[in-house]
XYZ file of C-alpha atoms in Angstrom:
699
model
C 23.869 15.869 21.572
C 20.959 14.243 19.748
C 21.450 12.667 16.315
C 19.161 12.998 13.294
C 18.949 10.144 10.797
C 17.624 11.347 7.439
C 16.707 8.856 4.721
C 15.516 9.567 1.179
C 14.902 6.406 -0.802
C 12.556 5.739 -3.730
C 10.705 8.998 -3.111
C 10.085 8.311 0.586
C 11.473 10.681 3.221
C 12.126 9.162 6.636
C 13.578 11.032 9.588
C 14.489 9.724 13.014
C 15.976 11.362 16.073
C 18.178 9.611 18.612
C 18.396 11.587 21.868
C 21.310 11.743 24.255
C 19.449 9.147 26.313
C 19.334 6.868 23.188
C 15.567 7.271 22.862
C 14.526 6.717 19.214
C 11.879 9.055 17.833
C 10.184 8.528 14.462
C 9.863 12.147 13.314
C 8.684 11.837 9.736
C 7.465 9.453 7.057
C 6.231 11.085 3.874
C 6.520 11.780 0.170
C 7.854 15.262 0.993
C 10.758 16.298 3.237
C 10.330 16.931 6.929
C 9.631 20.608 7.601
C 12.392 21.568 10.010
C 10.548 24.788 10.883
C 7.879 22.689 12.600
C 10.180 21.515 15.377
C 8.060 20.413 18.291
C 8.754 20.734 21.971
C 10.269 17.767 23.727
C 6.978 16.710 25.321
C 5.447 16.168 21.916
C 8.577 14.667 20.385
C 8.781 12.121 23.197
C 5.481 10.642 21.993
C 6.847 9.820 18.545
C 7.515 6.185 19.372
C 9.214 3.942 16.831
C 7.508 0.850 18.253
C 4.948 -0.074 20.893
C 5.524 -3.197 23.017
C 3.473 -4.121 26.047
C 4.100 -7.064 28.357
C 2.134 -8.561 31.231
C 2.700 -7.091 34.659
C 3.854 -3.718 33.349
C 2.224 -0.348 33.827
C 0.262 0.909 30.822
C 1.767 4.354 31.264
C -0.751 6.562 29.517
C -4.327 7.815 29.810
C -5.057 5.502 26.907
C -8.515 3.946 27.131
C -8.544 1.104 24.561
C -5.580 2.550 22.621
C -2.265 0.733 22.349
C -0.203 3.705 23.523
C 2.018 4.273 26.546
C 3.248 0.693 26.416
C 5.974 -0.676 28.636
C 8.703 -1.643 28.110
C 8.063 0.226 24.818
C 8.747 3.593 26.477
C 11.945 2.340 28.127
C 13.678 1.013 25.014
C 17.149 2.393 24.252
C 19.007 2.200 20.941
C 21.952 -0.192 20.947
C 22.637 -0.408 17.213
C 21.419 1.041 13.919
C 21.969 -0.877 10.678
C 21.769 0.807 7.274
C 22.647 -1.671 4.526
C 21.628 -2.884 1.094
C 20.508 -6.304 -0.054
C 19.346 -7.789 -3.350
C 16.012 -5.947 -3.311
C 16.905 -2.578 -1.827
C 17.962 -0.635 1.219
C 17.398 -2.157 4.663
C 17.161 -0.299 7.991
C 17.160 -2.052 11.356
C 16.902 -0.329 14.732
C 18.103 -2.485 17.630
C 16.737 -1.406 21.016
C 16.837 -2.950 24.457
C 14.990 -2.611 27.732
C 18.059 -2.337 29.919
C 16.226 -1.549 33.149
C 13.747 -4.381 33.738
C 13.005 -7.169 31.238
C 16.106 -7.350 29.073
C 13.901 -7.511 25.965
C 15.678 -6.826 22.677
C 13.428 -5.205 20.050
C 14.456 -4.930 16.411
C 12.425 -2.716 14.069
C 12.909 -3.700 10.414
C 12.308 -1.437 7.413
C 12.896 -3.105 4.040
C 12.810 -0.755 1.057
C 12.473 -1.829 -2.577
C 14.500 -0.283 -5.371
C 12.305 1.889 -7.572
C 9.137 1.358 -5.523
C 7.926 3.885 -2.891
C 6.920 1.230 -0.341
C 8.523 -0.119 2.810
C 7.865 -3.514 4.364
C 8.017 -3.341 8.153
C 8.017 -5.840 10.987
C 9.251 -6.150 14.560
C 11.289 -8.839 16.267
C 11.220 -9.234 20.048
C 13.841 -11.384 21.754
C 13.915 -12.201 25.441
C 17.429 -11.267 26.475
C 16.564 -11.386 30.149
C 16.515 -14.147 32.733
C 12.750 -14.480 33.289
C 9.784 -15.373 31.099
C 7.942 -12.417 29.584
C 4.318 -12.362 28.365
C 3.707 -10.323 25.212
C 0.305 -8.637 24.928
C 0.890 -6.213 22.060
C 3.669 -5.560 19.541
C 3.292 -3.095 16.683
C 4.604 -3.992 13.237
C 4.619 -0.308 12.277
C 3.928 2.771 14.386
C 4.022 6.362 13.178
C 2.815 9.490 14.955
C 2.503 12.838 13.203
C 0.688 12.263 9.913
C -1.543 15.316 10.343
C 1.278 17.748 11.192
C 1.663 19.181 7.669
C -0.475 22.112 6.556
C -2.393 24.767 8.463
C -6.013 23.642 8.105
C -7.820 21.970 10.981
C -7.344 18.230 11.178
C -11.084 17.589 11.313
C -11.465 19.217 7.902
C -8.369 18.070 6.029
C -7.920 14.387 6.929
C -9.929 11.698 5.128
C -9.820 7.965 5.669
C -10.538 5.623 2.756
C -11.573 2.130 3.871
C -12.229 -0.885 1.595
C -15.239 -2.599 3.135
C -15.570 -6.261 2.276
C -18.300 -8.835 2.650
C -19.547 -11.970 0.960
C -21.171 -10.934 -2.367
C -20.000 -7.335 -1.792
C -16.225 -7.118 -1.935
C -13.988 -4.073 -2.534
C -16.486 -1.374 -1.612
C -14.506 1.711 -0.632
C -15.919 4.355 1.709
C -14.306 7.770 2.211
C -14.968 9.859 5.296
C -13.576 12.696 7.321
C -12.532 11.728 10.824
C -15.487 13.476 12.511
C -17.839 11.530 10.235
C -16.309 8.399 11.762
C -16.601 9.802 15.299
C -13.031 11.017 15.893
C -13.200 14.721 16.670
C -10.535 17.040 18.010
C -11.626 17.475 21.629
C -8.339 17.849 23.497
C -4.654 17.342 22.802
C -5.512 13.659 22.786
C -8.624 11.488 22.860
C -9.793 8.198 24.315
C -11.542 7.554 21.031
C -9.786 5.530 18.365
C -10.742 4.353 14.896
C -10.147 0.637 15.264
C -10.270 -1.837 12.390
C -9.664 -5.519 12.994
C -10.153 -8.987 11.702
C -10.545 -11.935 14.041
C -10.148 -15.488 12.814
C -9.187 -17.312 9.654
C -11.038 -15.160 7.109
C -8.728 -12.160 6.763
C -11.064 -9.901 4.765
C -14.628 -10.750 5.760
C -15.281 -7.249 7.157
C -12.576 -5.081 5.630
C -9.712 -5.728 3.286
C -6.498 -5.525 5.355
C -5.490 -2.183 3.845
C -6.541 1.478 3.856
C -5.515 4.963 2.737
C -5.282 8.091 4.905
C -5.181 11.400 3.073
C -4.315 14.978 3.915
C -6.523 16.804 1.418
C -4.828 20.141 2.137
C -1.294 19.054 1.261
C -2.071 16.148 -1.073
C -0.055 13.719 1.059
C -1.235 10.233 1.877
C -0.323 6.961 3.547
C -1.489 3.643 2.119
C -0.896 0.355 3.914
C -1.637 -3.342 3.883
C -1.305 -5.946 6.641
C 0.122 -9.151 5.182
C -1.514 -11.808 7.287
C -3.993 -14.650 6.719
C -5.485 -14.471 10.209
C -6.225 -11.885 12.908
C -4.944 -8.348 12.420
C -5.507 -4.866 13.799
C -4.849 -1.244 13.032
C -5.880 1.890 14.838
C -5.829 5.625 14.255
C -6.152 8.194 16.996
C -4.390 11.238 18.377
C -1.604 12.090 20.779
C -0.310 15.611 21.454
C -2.719 17.000 18.838
C -1.472 14.877 15.924
C -2.614 11.575 14.488
C -0.898 8.264 14.901
C -1.206 5.040 12.923
C -0.363 1.645 14.408
C -0.443 -1.609 12.452
C -0.148 -5.092 13.927
C -1.099 -8.708 13.723
C -3.119 -10.266 16.559
C -3.337 -8.612 19.985
C -4.529 -9.733 23.397
C -7.331 -7.180 23.712
C -8.756 -7.672 20.232
C -7.930 -11.306 19.405
C -7.143 -13.323 22.554
C -3.464 -13.413 21.553
C -0.811 -13.666 24.252
C 2.679 -15.047 23.788
C 5.086 -16.168 26.473
C 8.746 -15.654 25.650
C 11.143 -17.754 27.645
C 14.737 -16.515 27.990
C 16.347 -16.740 24.575
C 13.031 -17.023 22.698
C 12.229 -14.704 19.792
C 8.907 -13.568 18.320
C 8.396 -11.854 14.956
C 5.275 -9.861 14.112
C 3.385 -10.155 10.847
C 4.751 -7.998 8.047
C 3.032 -4.852 6.844
C 3.640 -2.620 3.846
C 3.339 1.166 3.952
C 3.752 3.765 1.236
C 3.896 7.546 1.425
C 2.523 9.198 -1.711
C 1.460 12.569 -3.032
C -1.550 12.538 -5.341
C -4.384 10.617 -3.730
C -5.615 7.043 -3.556
C -4.780 6.352 -7.198
C -1.088 7.041 -6.553
C -1.210 4.831 -3.486
C -2.621 1.887 -5.422
C -0.016 2.432 -8.150
C 2.683 1.987 -5.520
C 0.997 -1.028 -3.937
C 0.489 -2.724 -7.304
C 4.209 -2.454 -8.080
C 5.084 -3.696 -4.608
C 2.651 -6.620 -4.755
C 4.230 -7.755 -7.993
C 7.676 -7.485 -6.420
C 6.944 -9.652 -3.355
C 4.915 -12.297 -5.199
C 6.282 -15.766 -5.917
C 7.632 -15.828 -9.452
C 5.287 -17.903 -11.617
C 4.308 -18.310 -15.245
C 0.572 -18.004 -14.520
C 0.922 -14.270 -13.837
C 2.897 -13.855 -17.047
C 0.661 -15.859 -19.397
C -2.795 -15.211 -17.820
C -4.501 -18.328 -19.227
C -8.292 -18.328 -19.515
C -10.017 -20.579 -16.989
C -13.426 -22.220 -17.233
C -14.998 -23.193 -13.908
C -18.341 -24.986 -13.985
C -19.749 -23.732 -10.674
C -21.125 -20.223 -10.931
C -24.551 -19.961 -12.587
C -23.804 -23.308 -14.130
C -23.563 -26.729 -12.412
C -23.451 -25.215 -8.902
C -21.541 -28.163 -7.393
C -23.453 -30.980 -9.103
C -21.061 -32.328 -11.764
C -21.420 -35.637 -13.602
C -19.644 -37.040 -16.631
C -22.788 -36.534 -18.702
C -23.145 -32.886 -17.709
C -19.451 -32.093 -18.043
C -18.736 -33.341 -21.562
C -20.787 -30.719 -23.455
C -19.449 -27.959 -21.179
C -15.882 -29.070 -21.827
C -16.544 -28.997 -25.565
C -18.059 -25.512 -25.367
C -15.229 -24.198 -23.165
C -12.667 -25.467 -25.651
C -14.612 -23.955 -28.563
C -14.551 -20.430 -27.113
C -10.832 -20.645 -26.317
C -10.536 -21.546 -22.631
C -7.156 -22.970 -21.627
C -7.939 -24.463 -18.209
C -11.071 -26.330 -17.135
C -11.762 -26.675 -13.403
C -14.391 -29.102 -12.111
C -15.730 -27.367 -9.046
C -17.174 -28.809 -5.834
C -19.239 -31.997 -5.549
C -16.934 -34.367 -7.479
C -16.121 -36.351 -4.291
C -19.664 -37.126 -3.110
C -22.724 -38.935 -4.454
C -25.114 -36.309 -3.129
C -25.178 -33.699 -0.354
C -21.559 -33.143 0.531
C -21.199 -30.045 2.735
C -20.750 -31.760 6.111
C -18.960 -34.833 4.747
C -15.902 -33.380 3.020
C -12.443 -34.552 3.991
C -11.372 -37.678 2.113
C -11.348 -36.206 -1.404
C -12.027 -39.435 -3.296
C -14.070 -39.181 -6.525
C -17.689 -40.310 -6.595
C -18.183 -43.456 -8.666
C -21.840 -42.575 -9.070
C -21.063 -39.204 -10.653
C -18.241 -40.608 -12.772
C -19.064 -44.234 -13.778
C -15.925 -44.389 -15.925
C -13.804 -42.764 -13.224
C -12.895 -39.134 -12.808
C -9.740 -39.637 -14.841
C -11.941 -40.288 -17.863
C -13.262 -36.724 -17.622
C -9.877 -35.222 -16.767
C -8.350 -36.986 -19.767
C -11.166 -35.631 -21.946
C -10.305 -32.103 -20.797
C -6.673 -32.683 -21.765
C -7.681 -34.119 -25.132
C -9.618 -30.919 -25.790
C -6.407 -28.952 -25.330
C -7.073 -27.659 -21.799
C -5.368 -28.192 -18.442
C -7.687 -30.008 -16.001
C -8.446 -28.732 -12.504
C -10.369 -29.744 -9.369
C -11.885 -27.967 -6.378
C -10.596 -28.644 -2.845
C -11.207 -27.367 0.664
C -8.195 -28.826 2.455
C -8.316 -26.828 5.687
C -11.515 -28.436 6.965
C -13.244 -31.757 7.542
C -17.003 -32.092 7.685
C -18.560 -33.304 10.926
C -19.937 -36.314 9.024
C -16.607 -37.178 7.390
C -15.599 -40.719 8.334
C -11.943 -39.772 8.601
C -12.745 -37.018 11.098
C -14.032 -39.654 13.524
C -10.903 -41.765 13.102
C -8.211 -39.186 13.834
C -7.341 -37.677 17.243
C -8.547 -34.314 18.465
C -5.133 -32.728 17.986
C -5.808 -32.685 14.238
C -8.308 -29.891 14.890
C -8.795 -26.566 16.624
C -9.807 -27.153 20.245
C -11.375 -24.634 22.613
C -12.496 -25.423 26.145
C -11.682 -29.058 25.529
C -14.013 -29.387 22.538
C -13.463 -29.442 18.794
C -14.339 -26.139 17.187
C -17.258 -26.527 14.759
C -18.213 -23.856 12.272
C -20.884 -24.362 9.622
C -20.744 -28.145 10.111
C -16.966 -28.342 9.633
C -13.976 -28.885 11.870
C -10.959 -26.634 11.413
C -7.765 -28.586 10.745
C -4.638 -27.496 12.632
C -1.691 -27.245 10.231
C 0.829 -27.154 13.084
C 0.237 -30.909 13.330
C 2.685 -32.779 11.048
C 0.113 -35.535 10.514
C -2.344 -32.977 9.136
C 0.265 -31.632 6.744
C 1.142 -35.172 5.661
C -2.553 -35.902 5.013
C -2.869 -32.706 2.957
C 0.270 -33.579 0.991
C -1.133 -36.986 0.132
C -4.265 -35.380 -1.279
C -2.273 -32.909 -3.388
C 0.090 -35.637 -4.613
C -2.825 -37.857 -5.635
C -4.491 -35.079 -7.608
C -1.297 -34.064 -9.369
C 0.482 -37.378 -9.840
C -2.429 -39.789 -10.335
C -5.106 -37.540 -11.838
C -2.804 -35.171 -13.754
C -4.428 -32.041 -12.324
C -2.696 -28.753 -13.154
C -5.129 -26.384 -11.418
C -6.621 -26.484 -7.938
C -9.338 -24.176 -6.730
C -8.507 -24.061 -3.023
C -11.655 -22.885 -1.310
C -12.214 -22.092 2.357
C -15.771 -21.583 3.599
C -15.624 -21.275 7.391
C -14.095 -18.990 9.982
C -12.083 -20.902 12.601
C -12.547 -18.117 15.133
C -10.110 -16.853 17.749
C -7.888 -19.921 17.654
C -7.037 -23.098 19.505
C -5.831 -23.901 23.013
C -3.766 -26.996 22.201
C -0.018 -26.515 22.606
C -0.452 -22.755 22.673
C 0.028 -19.929 25.148
C -3.373 -18.525 24.184
C -6.142 -19.072 21.643
C -4.656 -16.368 19.430
C -1.153 -17.815 19.724
C -2.458 -21.149 18.447
C -4.180 -19.405 15.551
C -1.126 -17.369 14.560
C 1.124 -20.422 14.565
C -1.462 -22.361 12.543
C -1.645 -19.485 10.022
C 2.113 -19.580 9.650
C 2.226 -23.366 9.440
C -0.355 -23.311 6.627
C 1.761 -20.820 4.664
C 4.825 -22.980 5.208
C 2.902 -26.008 3.968
C 1.802 -24.064 0.893
C 5.425 -23.095 0.218
C 6.262 -26.801 0.229
C 3.530 -27.571 -2.293
C 4.805 -24.938 -4.707
C 8.385 -26.148 -4.213
C 7.286 -29.634 -5.327
C 4.985 -28.441 -8.101
C 6.136 -24.982 -9.264
C 3.856 -24.987 -12.335
C 0.739 -25.995 -10.394
C -1.809 -23.165 -10.320
C -3.647 -22.927 -6.992
C -6.452 -20.410 -6.758
C -7.000 -18.689 -3.427
C -10.728 -18.673 -2.711
C -12.446 -18.040 0.594
C -16.157 -17.992 -0.201
C -15.073 -15.650 -2.954
C -13.093 -12.744 -1.507
C -13.113 -13.450 2.234
C -9.364 -14.078 2.362
C -7.748 -11.451 0.159
C -4.400 -10.779 1.805
C -0.789 -10.738 0.708
C 0.318 -13.459 3.050
C -1.726 -15.738 0.786
C -1.277 -13.768 -2.420
C 2.494 -13.592 -2.175
C 2.185 -17.327 -2.873
C -1.008 -17.852 -4.908
C -1.028 -16.583 -8.476
C -4.795 -16.113 -8.650
C -7.533 -14.931 -6.303
C -11.304 -15.325 -6.491
C -12.787 -11.845 -6.300
C -16.371 -12.705 -5.314
C -19.169 -15.280 -5.184
C -21.667 -12.665 -6.402
C -24.220 -14.370 -8.690
C -25.776 -11.185 -10.148
C -23.642 -9.949 -13.043
C -24.870 -6.373 -12.530
C -23.610 -6.271 -8.945
C -20.538 -8.212 -9.965
C -19.662 -5.384 -12.345
C -19.165 -2.968 -9.443
C -17.128 -5.526 -7.496
C -14.977 -6.425 -10.493
C -14.364 -2.799 -11.401
C -12.939 -2.101 -7.924
C -11.115 -5.368 -7.236
C -7.731 -4.395 -8.657
C -7.408 -2.024 -5.701
C -7.022 -5.065 -3.427
C -5.074 -7.442 -5.669
C -3.015 -7.052 -8.839
C -5.124 -7.280 -12.023
C -3.337 -10.411 -13.225
C -4.155 -12.212 -9.958
C -7.800 -11.132 -9.798
C -10.239 -13.770 -11.134
C -13.679 -12.445 -12.075
C -16.679 -14.526 -13.113
C -18.180 -14.207 -16.558
C -21.349 -16.314 -16.460
C -23.958 -15.518 -19.130
C -27.251 -17.266 -18.448
C -28.943 -19.579 -20.963
C -31.364 -16.904 -22.145
C -28.910 -13.970 -21.962
C -29.323 -11.267 -24.582
C -26.386 -9.551 -26.230
C -25.885 -6.852 -23.596
C -25.940 -9.389 -20.759
C -23.272 -11.507 -22.443
C -21.165 -8.453 -23.263
C -21.305 -7.068 -19.720
C -20.389 -10.456 -18.274
C -17.330 -10.515 -20.505
C -16.312 -6.909 -19.815
C -16.546 -7.599 -16.085
C -13.519 -9.880 -16.495
C -11.653 -8.662 -19.610
C -9.184 -6.366 -17.788
C -8.521 -8.851 -14.983
C -8.509 -12.680 -15.105
C -11.328 -14.478 -16.899
C -13.161 -17.054 -14.826
C -15.552 -18.203 -17.531
C -18.667 -20.114 -16.541
C -22.325 -20.351 -17.490
C -24.138 -22.948 -19.592
C -22.113 -22.250 -22.736
C -23.394 -25.429 -24.375
C -26.959 -24.107 -24.129
C -26.802 -20.361 -24.807
C -27.671 -18.904 -28.222
C -25.157 -19.066 -31.092
C -25.005 -15.249 -31.003
C -24.224 -15.296 -27.260
C -21.546 -17.942 -27.729
C -19.989 -15.843 -30.494
C -19.710 -12.849 -28.147
C -18.022 -15.019 -25.518
C -15.561 -16.289 -28.107
C -14.913 -12.779 -29.393
C -14.244 -11.546 -25.851
C -11.795 -14.341 -25.065
C -10.008 -13.863 -28.391
C -9.629 -10.158 -27.690
C -8.455 -10.867 -24.136
C -5.628 -13.026 -25.439
C -4.462 -10.124 -27.606
C -4.119 -7.702 -24.654
C -3.379 -9.846 -21.589
C 0.322 -8.991 -21.659
C -0.688 -5.405 -20.811
C -2.854 -6.578 -17.898
C 0.187 -8.369 -16.474
C 2.392 -5.269 -16.557
C 0.098 -2.228 -16.694
C -1.350 -0.290 -13.770
C -5.053 -0.174 -12.866
C -6.817 3.180 -12.810
C -10.279 4.569 -12.057
C -11.197 7.801 -13.898
C -14.214 8.530 -11.681
C -12.934 7.110 -8.412
C -13.589 3.769 -6.794
C -16.709 2.022 -8.162
C -19.592 1.398 -5.794
C -22.578 -0.935 -6.018
C -25.034 1.934 -6.285
C -23.142 3.987 -8.900
C -25.078 4.864 -12.088
C -21.892 4.541 -14.193
C -18.720 2.543 -13.507
C -15.250 2.792 -14.977
C -11.990 0.908 -14.628
C -8.934 0.697 -16.828
C -5.389 -0.496 -17.379
C -2.740 1.993 -18.456
C 0.701 1.267 -19.826
C 2.874 3.976 -21.355
C 0.668 5.890 -23.838
C -1.955 3.139 -24.158
C -5.135 2.937 -22.096
C -7.705 0.162 -21.965
C -10.890 1.585 -20.470
C -14.009 -0.355 -19.506
C -17.177 1.680 -18.905
C -20.508 0.443 -17.626
C -23.761 2.334 -17.904
C -25.876 0.889 -15.124
C -28.973 2.967 -14.378
C -27.491 6.338 -15.244
C -28.151 8.899 -17.943
C -27.007 8.051 -21.499
C -23.800 10.171 -21.330
C -21.024 10.279 -18.754
C -17.614 11.983 -18.688
C -14.359 10.337 -17.615
C -11.339 12.486 -16.698
C -8.041 11.275 -18.197
C -5.570 13.907 -16.953
C -2.577 12.310 -18.687
C -4.251 13.275 -21.961
C -4.553 17.014 -21.271
C -3.446 18.886 -24.374
C -2.886 15.722 -26.393
C -4.618 14.172 -29.345
C -5.877 10.628 -28.989
C -6.813 7.661 -31.108
C -9.893 5.865 -29.739
C -11.463 2.640 -30.921
C -14.181 0.332 -29.694
C -12.324 -2.820 -28.671
C -15.221 -4.987 -27.473
C -17.836 -5.753 -28.617
C -16.794 -4.970 -32.168
C -20.343 -3.971 -33.163
C -21.692 -2.346 -29.985
C -23.608 0.933 -30.054
C -21.460 3.657 -28.486
C -20.326 7.191 -29.221
C -17.684 9.404 -27.643
C -16.149 12.885 -27.634
C -12.594 13.755 -26.640
C -12.075 17.130 -24.907
C -8.414 17.795 -25.642
C -7.959 20.849 -23.421
C -9.660 19.267 -20.396
C -8.295 15.760 -20.930
C -11.714 14.184 -20.578
C -13.676 11.598 -22.528
C -17.453 11.739 -22.828
C -19.071 8.391 -23.629
C -22.631 7.762 -24.758
C -24.239 4.318 -24.496
C -27.873 4.356 -25.663
C -29.204 1.530 -23.501
C -29.088 0.979 -19.751
C -27.201 -1.932 -18.192
C -24.648 -2.104 -20.953
C -20.858 -1.996 -21.042
C -18.169 -1.166 -23.579
C -14.389 -1.569 -23.687
C -12.358 1.143 -25.394
C -8.723 1.323 -26.451
C -7.185 4.788 -26.209
C -3.776 5.744 -27.558
C -2.296 9.072 -26.446
C -0.564 10.678 -29.431
């Protein structure tokens, strides 16, 4: 007689079936209970795999096309043990299965739940319990079939997929489409077509952020997920037996040149993923992910205090610092209330530096009195000094790169991998890690640096062949070695703040951000476009980790300065711009913005982001983004090229009175009207390309 395993934890309903043959079927994952009336026939239920595992030499037992379905020994796995326990963070489920017929593989599917948060973290372990080597080609971290089963409407009409597209200068741009709009139509009980989203290489978010949301608009149910990996990843959505499946994974052989040989006794663990089942749309999904991201993040004071950072790169020195140029900027940064000052790139070279980086020694020409003279000046002005690094690469013209062996670097086809005039360092090599540690120790111990902007401006590609079963295997192990190295740095220097930057937002993932306290959101130089990026960025990263540039130009008028400030005031301020040269009025608005920020930043650290009019887009005529905590809302609105008045739904205020005040700027032209019965706020800004920040208290 088959056994049903029903789980209700933190608002998530999970249901599994174990057949008489010990086949495990993942029947349901949702914010609502499984509808027992919708019992499927055994043919359909047999497709509800808990995990997909495919190894070399096995039959791909399905009419699958490019899809990762019908895997073997995935279809042969039999349950040997089920664990249901609790640990310090919540309930933990582990399904132990084994391929008893052929390979002897042991597969463990892990589901970690978090008390009070409707999110699970999932991963898969594969152990070779047989007597022969096995070659892994694909292992899912999470696999669920049946999302579209609820409701009566046609799948092609009711299912929408929300994807955060990402690119340099254009991060966090969500697109929402029905499945037919993306090319996946219902044509049979199953299709060869899949919706496939992947990243290949060392930039984890250069095409898409490693997350998405799938919504059933008929029932209001949704799944939101993120893949927590700083390298290659993959997810796909398609259909089997007339319902949709979702499979999440790290690197694969077909998509990323990843193949892993497991010798007898060896064990492989997939990358972790997080999945939440919610009712109420994308906003509810991001609420859940924000809480979860805060839970898994390394505890640190930076995300509690949210200090204001000045960085002299963007629309300012642009990588050409000298003592003479820095002193007035340091003075101006201190005057407006900045608490950290980071000297960005160029400090290690007399001139053009792109292809020569790697030794990280200060330029005597730029700093005749030594770089410590400038760093000490920053400290004397009451700020913590910082420096820019790019420690995962060496330029092709770096002297040290010619002195070290090839095994310091990624190698493919016997040659060093070169991307944009840099070599990619291989952090599996202990000598590379020792070199990187020496650089960090020098900056912290000798220079007294308390902030490092860790940039990363290349893509190392599919991986390396040295000491690896495949290119992708070398890349995955390098990715993991880099994270391990980073853990060691924070263990030695727990108060050191290290910003995660990859040409802006090209590496926004929670493998990195579970360690780093702050993330660069974009390299966008146009403050108008940066407004749309900033307003959407808290969907990818918690607000208190999300650094946004404020960079008023020398000749900026009031509205330009104000918008630059509002772009960052509900996130993390990355102040820049020629503050020593802008008008006294402009400087006063910067100072006012930073002063106000310090009065509300505790709410940014604990509140939840929200978007009254949906996810902001670059072409939107109005933008909105806010932070809500209890009965208090902080709402930023931007009039770009739209009409003078726009309305913002605030459903939590339906039937309630409100107290509204203009928070910043204190003297900006704005008017508003509160519709109590509808719970909506109409805002009027008389001029185009202007922004205002409002405080709203629900009474």
